[in-house]
Amino acid sequence: MTLDRFDRQILNLLQEDAAQTAERLAEQVALSPSAVQRRVRRLRESGAIIRDISIVDPKHVGRPTSFIVAVQVERERPELLAQFRTWLAGQAHVQQAFYVTGEADFILVITAPDTETYDALMARMVGENANVKRFTTNVALSLVKRGLAIPVPAEPED
């Protein structure tokens, strides 16, 4: 799908606040509300918009601790990596998982209410995934920035 300037503006605005009405979006991009609705529907159907979410303030839900974890695997065989990816996808405490280059094979962002819950999760990870060689943990002391928006340039980049 080719994105024009209106699509790009709409994507940026929806990433700031997905609850904006078509009327509010239309005012900001200089289109009619019905044109904005058609574009948003097309962006969803094409997969440009994956889903709409609400970002929860940790202070309101017991202030979960964030753990940044570097995981090394024993072997990078496709079937073992697929099994580990599937396991990670099924874990509610794993917020993000990146397959990366460098010393670690995966970088995980995990939230848990306490270190005991985190420790139990990591024990399960090692116990249920024999291919995990080792992991190192960093505990986040404070949140400096949380970003989920993907910057969409006004014009296509070549």
PDB file of C-alpha atoms in Angstrom, residues 63-133:
ATOM      1  CA  ARG A  63       3.877  -0.215  39.901  1.00  0.00           C
ATOM      2  CA  PRO A  64       5.280  -3.307  38.200  1.00  0.00           C
ATOM      3  CA  THR A  65       9.056  -3.509  37.927  1.00  0.00           C
ATOM      4  CA  SER A  66      10.670  -3.576  34.490  1.00  0.00           C
ATOM      5  CA  PHE A  67      13.463  -5.997  33.730  1.00  0.00           C
ATOM      6  CA  ILE A  68      15.640  -5.784  30.615  1.00  0.00           C
ATOM      7  CA  VAL A  69      17.003  -9.243  29.870  1.00  0.00           C
ATOM      8  CA  ALA A  70      19.709 -10.359  27.441  1.00  0.00           C
ATOM      9  CA  VAL A  71      19.290 -14.035  26.496  1.00  0.00           C
ATOM     10  CA  GLN A  72      21.872 -16.226  24.819  1.00  0.00           C
ATOM     11  CA  VAL A  73      20.835 -19.468  23.190  1.00  0.00           C
ATOM     12  CA  GLU A  74      22.961 -22.583  22.720  1.00  0.00           C
ATOM     13  CA  ARG A  75      22.194 -23.129  19.027  1.00  0.00           C
ATOM     14  CA  GLU A  76      20.511 -20.904  16.468  1.00  0.00           C
ATOM     15  CA  ARG A  77      18.749 -23.715  14.645  1.00  0.00           C
ATOM     16  CA  PRO A  78      15.502 -22.479  13.053  1.00  0.00           C
ATOM     17  CA  GLU A  79      13.232 -24.966  14.859  1.00  0.00           C
ATOM     18  CA  LEU A  80      14.746 -24.154  18.277  1.00  0.00           C
ATOM     19  CA  LEU A  81      14.446 -20.408  17.666  1.00  0.00           C
ATOM     20  CA  ALA A  82      10.834 -20.856  16.537  1.00  0.00           C
ATOM     21  CA  GLN A  83      10.048 -22.844  19.687  1.00  0.00           C
ATOM     22  CA  PHE A  84      11.585 -20.134  21.898  1.00  0.00           C
ATOM     23  CA  ARG A  85       9.760 -17.348  20.024  1.00  0.00           C
ATOM     24  CA  THR A  86       6.475 -19.196  20.520  1.00  0.00           C
ATOM     25  CA  TRP A  87       7.197 -19.605  24.224  1.00  0.00           C
ATOM     26  CA  LEU A  88       8.005 -15.879  24.580  1.00  0.00           C
ATOM     27  CA  ALA A  89       4.829 -14.883  22.713  1.00  0.00           C
ATOM     28  CA  GLY A  90       2.771 -16.860  25.223  1.00  0.00           C
ATOM     29  CA  GLN A  91       4.172 -15.126  28.311  1.00  0.00           C
ATOM     30  CA  ALA A  92       2.077 -12.187  29.552  1.00  0.00           C
ATOM     31  CA  HIS A  93       4.983 -10.659  31.494  1.00  0.00           C
ATOM     32  CA  VAL A  94       7.147 -10.477  28.362  1.00  0.00           C
ATOM     33  CA  GLN A  95       6.225  -7.089  26.927  1.00  0.00           C
ATOM     34  CA  GLN A  96       8.717  -6.989  24.075  1.00  0.00           C
ATOM     35  CA  ALA A  97      11.137  -9.501  22.614  1.00  0.00           C
ATOM     36  CA  PHE A  98      13.774  -8.647  20.032  1.00  0.00           C
ATOM     37  CA  TYR A  99      15.950 -11.109  18.091  1.00  0.00           C
ATOM     38  CA  VAL A 100      19.217  -9.157  17.880  1.00  0.00           C
ATOM     39  CA  THR A 101      22.795  -9.189  16.693  1.00  0.00           C
ATOM     40  CA  GLY A 102      25.716  -9.023  19.093  1.00  0.00           C
ATOM     41  CA  GLU A 103      26.577 -11.010  22.189  1.00  0.00           C
ATOM     42  CA  ALA A 104      22.961 -11.684  23.142  1.00  0.00           C
ATOM     43  CA  ASP A 105      20.529 -13.427  20.823  1.00  0.00           C
ATOM     44  CA  PHE A 106      17.362 -11.926  22.323  1.00  0.00           C
ATOM     45  CA  ILE A 107      16.628  -8.786  24.305  1.00  0.00           C
ATOM     46  CA  LEU A 108      13.458  -8.996  26.397  1.00  0.00           C
ATOM     47  CA  VAL A 109      11.497  -6.307  28.192  1.00  0.00           C
ATOM     48  CA  ILE A 110       9.625  -7.924  31.058  1.00  0.00           C
ATOM     49  CA  THR A 111       7.286  -6.448  33.647  1.00  0.00           C
ATOM     50  CA  ALA A 112       6.501  -8.188  36.908  1.00  0.00           C
ATOM     51  CA  PRO A 113       4.987  -7.083  40.210  1.00  0.00           C
ATOM     52  CA  ASP A 114       8.063  -8.200  42.139  1.00  0.00           C
ATOM     53  CA  THR A 115      11.376 -10.026  41.866  1.00  0.00           C
ATOM     54  CA  GLU A 116       9.853 -13.317  43.026  1.00  0.00           C
ATOM     55  CA  THR A 117       7.460 -13.347  40.065  1.00  0.00           C
ATOM     56  CA  TYR A 118      10.312 -12.439  37.733  1.00  0.00           C
ATOM     57  CA  ASP A 119      12.518 -15.176  39.201  1.00  0.00           C
ATOM     58  CA  ALA A 120       9.757 -17.774  38.724  1.00  0.00           C
ATOM     59  CA  LEU A 121       9.300 -16.695  35.101  1.00  0.00           C
ATOM     60  CA  MET A 122      13.013 -17.009  34.401  1.00  0.00           C
ATOM     61  CA  ALA A 123      13.149 -20.426  36.086  1.00  0.00           C
ATOM     62  CA  ARG A 124      10.302 -21.539  33.793  1.00  0.00           C
ATOM     63  CA  MET A 125      12.076 -20.037  30.777  1.00  0.00           C
ATOM     64  CA  VAL A 126      15.228 -22.032  31.449  1.00  0.00           C
ATOM     65  CA  GLY A 127      13.336 -25.169  32.464  1.00  0.00           C
ATOM     66  CA  GLU A 128      11.036 -25.183  29.433  1.00  0.00           C
ATOM     67  CA  ASN A 129      13.626 -24.065  26.870  1.00  0.00           C
ATOM     68  CA  ALA A 130      16.702 -26.275  27.005  1.00  0.00           C
ATOM     69  CA  ASN A 131      18.285 -24.175  24.244  1.00  0.00           C
ATOM     70  CA  VAL A 132      18.651 -21.159  26.581  1.00  0.00           C
ATOM     71  CA  LYS A 133      22.333 -20.980  27.453  1.00  0.00           C
TER      72      LYS A 133
END
